[in-house]
């Protein structure tokens, strides 16, 4: 497993990502029984996930280093959809996606921010890295280590300790 913290759901399942770039690792999302540690399911994806996964209702979201956002059924691990992020990143994606109210938000330094419908993966909106409010962010439009948070339908995003911006998750 990679260094990202696992996520525990209310049913006692632990979700954690594997990373093929570590000795003996793999590019896989795992679901474990939190009491026994037994594997419930595991799903291979196209690249390492170095961040915490996000949960929203019955769905799990993971950012792969390949620039792909994955949506899995959290009960069985079946791939529901995957989407390539705009302008595949030229560096690692270490911050987790965030999901709330049927919207998953993610991004990276070259492609800005993107919001997708959690059910079908339809892109709802996209803000390029060179557009306000991110045009003065030193091209760091998605935090590398500080996880964004959602509160009241707005995403609070910290930019490398310099400032915090707020974006409405449904409209951008």
mmCIF file of C-alpha atoms in Angstrom:
data_model
loop_
_atom_site.group_PDB
_atom_site.id
_atom_site.type_symbol
_atom_site.label_atom_id
_atom_site.label_comp_id
_atom_site.label_asym_id
_atom_site.label_seq_id
_atom_site.Cartn_x
_atom_site.Cartn_y
_atom_site.Cartn_z
ATOM 1 C CA UNK A 1 0.000 0.000 0.000
ATOM 2 C CA UNK A 2 1.096 3.545 -0.559
ATOM 3 C CA UNK A 3 1.639 6.229 2.079
ATOM 4 C CA UNK A 4 -1.858 7.713 1.767
ATOM 5 C CA UNK A 5 -4.158 7.193 4.726
ATOM 6 C CA UNK A 6 -6.915 4.611 4.348
ATOM 7 C CA UNK A 7 -10.578 5.634 4.416
ATOM 8 C CA UNK A 8 -13.009 3.839 6.747
ATOM 9 C CA UNK A 9 -16.715 3.737 5.906
ATOM 10 C CA UNK A 10 -19.559 3.275 8.382
ATOM 11 C CA UNK A 11 -19.922 -0.399 7.398
ATOM 12 C CA UNK A 12 -16.427 -1.299 8.621
ATOM 13 C CA UNK A 13 -14.707 -1.390 5.245
ATOM 14 C CA UNK A 14 -11.274 0.129 4.787
ATOM 15 C CA UNK A 15 -10.286 1.530 1.361
ATOM 16 C CA UNK A 16 -6.634 1.947 0.478
ATOM 17 C CA UNK A 17 -4.616 2.420 -2.702
ATOM 18 C CA UNK A 18 -1.664 0.406 -3.936
ATOM 19 C CA UNK A 19 1.260 1.851 -5.826
ATOM 20 C CA UNK A 20 3.375 -0.078 -8.317
ATOM 21 C CA UNK A 21 6.371 2.202 -7.857
ATOM 22 C CA UNK A 22 7.119 0.798 -4.402
ATOM 23 C CA UNK A 23 8.820 -2.569 -4.003
ATOM 24 C CA UNK A 24 6.180 -5.257 -4.255
ATOM 25 C CA UNK A 25 3.339 -2.785 -4.779
ATOM 26 C CA UNK A 26 0.742 -2.599 -7.485
ATOM 27 C CA UNK A 27 -1.589 -0.069 -9.112
ATOM 28 C CA UNK A 28 -4.696 -1.307 -7.346
ATOM 29 C CA UNK A 29 -7.478 0.019 -5.120
ATOM 30 C CA UNK A 30 -8.203 -2.347 -2.226
ATOM 31 C CA UNK A 31 -11.210 -2.802 0.055
ATOM 32 C CA UNK A 32 -10.474 -4.571 3.331
ATOM 33 C CA UNK A 33 -12.536 -5.745 6.282
ATOM 34 C CA UNK A 34 -11.419 -3.316 9.008
ATOM 35 C CA UNK A 35 -11.767 -5.931 11.787
ATOM 36 C CA UNK A 36 -10.035 -8.876 10.128
ATOM 37 C CA UNK A 37 -7.825 -7.211 7.516
ATOM 38 C CA UNK A 38 -9.119 -9.633 4.889
ATOM 39 C CA UNK A 39 -9.437 -8.448 1.317
ATOM 40 C CA UNK A 40 -13.053 -7.940 0.246
ATOM 41 C CA UNK A 41 -12.120 -6.835 -3.284
ATOM 42 C CA UNK A 42 -9.305 -5.266 -5.234
ATOM 43 C CA UNK A 43 -9.456 -3.480 -8.572
ATOM 44 C CA UNK A 44 -6.454 -2.828 -10.833
ATOM 45 C CA UNK A 45 -6.320 0.600 -12.465
ATOM 46 C CA UNK A 46 -3.969 2.270 -14.952
ATOM 47 C CA UNK A 47 -1.530 3.894 -12.534
ATOM 48 C CA UNK A 48 -0.425 4.439 -8.973
ATOM 49 C CA UNK A 49 -2.759 6.262 -6.595
ATOM 50 C CA UNK A 50 -0.682 8.261 -4.134
ATOM 51 C CA UNK A 51 -3.523 10.006 -2.366
ATOM 52 C CA UNK A 52 -6.471 9.233 -0.168
ATOM 53 C CA UNK A 53 -9.517 8.034 -2.065
ATOM 54 C CA UNK A 54 -12.853 9.858 -1.728
ATOM 55 C CA UNK A 55 -16.265 8.348 -1.000
ATOM 56 C CA UNK A 56 -19.703 9.688 -1.918
ATOM 57 C CA UNK A 57 -22.744 7.474 -1.403
ATOM 58 C CA UNK A 58 -21.929 4.083 -3.003
ATOM 59 C CA UNK A 59 -18.996 5.370 -5.075
ATOM 60 C CA UNK A 60 -15.264 5.580 -4.546
ATOM 61 C CA UNK A 61 -13.036 8.043 -6.445
ATOM 62 C CA UNK A 62 -9.282 7.806 -7.001
ATOM 63 C CA UNK A 63 -6.788 9.976 -8.906
ATOM 64 C CA UNK A 64 -4.176 7.908 -10.747
ATOM 65 C CA UNK A 65 -0.771 9.320 -11.608
ATOM 66 C CA UNK A 66 -1.632 8.792 -15.282
ATOM 67 C CA UNK A 67 -4.073 11.710 -15.112
ATOM 68 C CA UNK A 68 -7.160 9.494 -14.854
ATOM 69 C CA UNK A 69 -9.989 9.936 -12.374
ATOM 70 C CA UNK A 70 -11.514 6.547 -11.503
ATOM 71 C CA UNK A 71 -15.014 5.876 -10.144
ATOM 72 C CA UNK A 72 -15.569 2.462 -8.562
ATOM 73 C CA UNK A 73 -18.566 0.808 -6.927
ATOM 74 C CA UNK A 74 -17.480 0.806 -3.274
ATOM 75 C CA UNK A 75 -19.287 -2.462 -2.523
ATOM 76 C CA UNK A 76 -17.759 -4.675 -5.215
ATOM 77 C CA UNK A 77 -14.940 -2.659 -6.789
ATOM 78 C CA UNK A 78 -16.481 -2.655 -10.275
ATOM 79 C CA UNK A 79 -15.273 0.197 -12.487
ATOM 80 C CA UNK A 80 -18.267 2.457 -13.129
ATOM 81 C CA UNK A 81 -16.381 5.026 -15.217
ATOM 82 C CA UNK A 82 -13.015 6.681 -15.695
ATOM 83 C CA UNK A 83 -12.110 10.054 -17.201
ATOM 84 C CA UNK A 84 -8.849 11.541 -18.429
ATOM 85 C CA UNK A 85 -8.192 14.919 -16.894
ATOM 86 C CA UNK A 86 -7.681 17.866 -19.250
ATOM 87 C CA UNK A 87 -4.050 18.355 -20.261
ATOM 88 C CA UNK A 88 -2.588 15.327 -18.488
ATOM 89 C CA UNK A 89 -0.378 16.526 -15.654
ATOM 90 C CA UNK A 90 3.351 16.904 -16.009
ATOM 91 C CA UNK A 91 3.861 16.050 -12.361
ATOM 92 C CA UNK A 92 2.381 13.858 -9.686
ATOM 93 C CA UNK A 93 -1.164 14.149 -8.446
ATOM 94 C CA UNK A 94 -0.860 13.783 -4.693
ATOM 95 C CA UNK A 95 -4.006 15.524 -3.474
ATOM 96 C CA UNK A 96 -7.182 13.532 -3.262
ATOM 97 C CA UNK A 97 -10.356 14.180 -5.192
ATOM 98 C CA UNK A 98 -13.276 15.514 -3.157
ATOM 99 C CA UNK A 99 -16.891 14.465 -3.603
ATOM 100 C CA UNK A 100 -20.131 15.912 -2.281
ATOM 101 C CA UNK A 101 -23.740 16.285 -3.389
ATOM 102 C CA UNK A 102 -23.276 14.247 -6.573
ATOM 103 C CA UNK A 103 -20.178 16.155 -7.751
ATOM 104 C CA UNK A 104 -16.545 15.021 -7.690
ATOM 105 C CA UNK A 105 -13.885 17.724 -7.990
ATOM 106 C CA UNK A 106 -10.271 17.147 -8.960
ATOM 107 C CA UNK A 107 -7.435 18.809 -10.806
ATOM 108 C CA UNK A 108 -3.735 19.244 -11.378
ATOM 109 C CA UNK A 109 -1.180 21.911 -12.154
ATOM 110 C CA UNK A 110 -1.539 21.988 -15.943
ATOM 111 C CA UNK A 111 -5.236 21.376 -16.340
ATOM 112 C CA UNK A 112 -6.842 23.495 -13.657
ATOM 113 C CA UNK A 113 -9.946 22.240 -11.870
ATOM 114 C CA UNK A 114 -12.574 19.864 -13.181
ATOM 115 C CA UNK A 115 -15.938 18.809 -11.790
ATOM 116 C CA UNK A 116 -17.748 15.634 -12.830
ATOM 117 C CA UNK A 117 -21.193 14.204 -12.162
ATOM 118 C CA UNK A 118 -20.579 11.272 -9.798
ATOM 119 C CA UNK A 119 -23.205 9.026 -11.424
ATOM 120 C CA UNK A 120 -22.117 9.089 -15.086
ATOM 121 C CA UNK A 121 -18.807 10.904 -15.110
ATOM 122 C CA UNK A 122 -20.121 13.769 -17.256
ATOM 123 C CA UNK A 123 -17.861 16.837 -17.042
ATOM 124 C CA UNK A 124 -19.893 19.616 -15.417
ATOM 125 C CA UNK A 125 -17.316 22.415 -15.578
ATOM 126 C CA UNK A 126 -13.628 23.077 -16.032
ATOM 127 C CA UNK A 127 -11.435 26.035 -15.068
ATOM 128 C CA UNK A 128 -8.109 26.253 -16.912
ATOM 129 C CA UNK A 129 -4.956 26.808 -14.898
ATOM 130 C CA UNK A 130 -4.530 30.268 -16.429
ATOM 131 C CA UNK A 131 -8.059 31.497 -15.588
ATOM 132 C CA UNK A 132 -9.103 33.420 -12.456
ATOM 133 C CA UNK A 133 -9.122 32.710 -9.592
ATOM 134 C CA UNK A 134 -6.097 30.527 -10.289
ATOM 135 C CA UNK A 135 -4.140 32.697 -12.732
ATOM 136 C CA UNK A 136 -1.852 33.984 -9.970
ATOM 137 C CA UNK A 137 -1.338 30.663 -8.221
ATOM 138 C CA UNK A 138 2.077 29.874 -9.719
ATOM 139 C CA UNK A 139 0.382 27.177 -11.848
ATOM 140 C CA UNK A 140 -0.403 25.220 -8.706
ATOM 141 C CA UNK A 141 -4.149 24.966 -9.126
ATOM 142 C CA UNK A 142 -4.567 21.751 -7.201
ATOM 143 C CA UNK A 143 -2.683 21.258 -3.985
ATOM 144 C CA UNK A 144 -0.067 18.556 -4.021
ATOM 145 C CA UNK A 145 -0.305 17.471 -0.404
ATOM 146 C CA UNK A 146 -2.918 19.604 1.378
ATOM 147 C CA UNK A 147 -6.287 17.960 0.841
ATOM 148 C CA UNK A 148 -9.107 20.280 -0.210
ATOM 149 C CA UNK A 149 -12.287 20.184 1.877
ATOM 150 C CA UNK A 150 -15.953 20.732 1.075
ATOM 151 C CA UNK A 151 -18.201 22.814 3.303
ATOM 152 C CA UNK A 152 -21.648 24.072 2.403
ATOM 153 C CA UNK A 153 -21.273 23.150 -1.273
ATOM 154 C CA UNK A 154 -17.979 24.998 -1.626
ATOM 155 C CA UNK A 155 -14.477 23.597 -2.009
ATOM 156 C CA UNK A 156 -11.771 25.228 0.084
ATOM 157 C CA UNK A 157 -8.407 24.812 -1.632
ATOM 158 C CA UNK A 158 -5.034 25.666 -0.107
ATOM 159 C CA UNK A 159 -2.291 26.720 -2.529
ATOM 160 C CA UNK A 160 1.104 25.654 -1.206
ATOM 161 C CA UNK A 161 0.550 27.497 2.048
ATOM 162 C CA UNK A 162 0.165 30.850 0.281
ATOM 163 C CA UNK A 163 -3.581 31.286 0.310
ATOM 164 C CA UNK A 164 -6.957 29.571 0.390
ATOM 165 C CA UNK A 165 -9.496 29.906 -2.422
ATOM 166 C CA UNK A 166 -13.141 28.937 -2.420
ATOM 167 C CA UNK A 167 -15.035 27.468 -5.398
ATOM 168 C CA UNK A 168 -18.698 26.501 -5.673
ATOM 169 C CA UNK A 169 -18.531 22.775 -6.545
ATOM 170 C CA UNK A 170 -21.618 22.783 -8.766
ATOM 171 C CA UNK A 171 -20.866 25.875 -10.869
ATOM 172 C CA UNK A 172 -17.124 26.539 -10.607
#
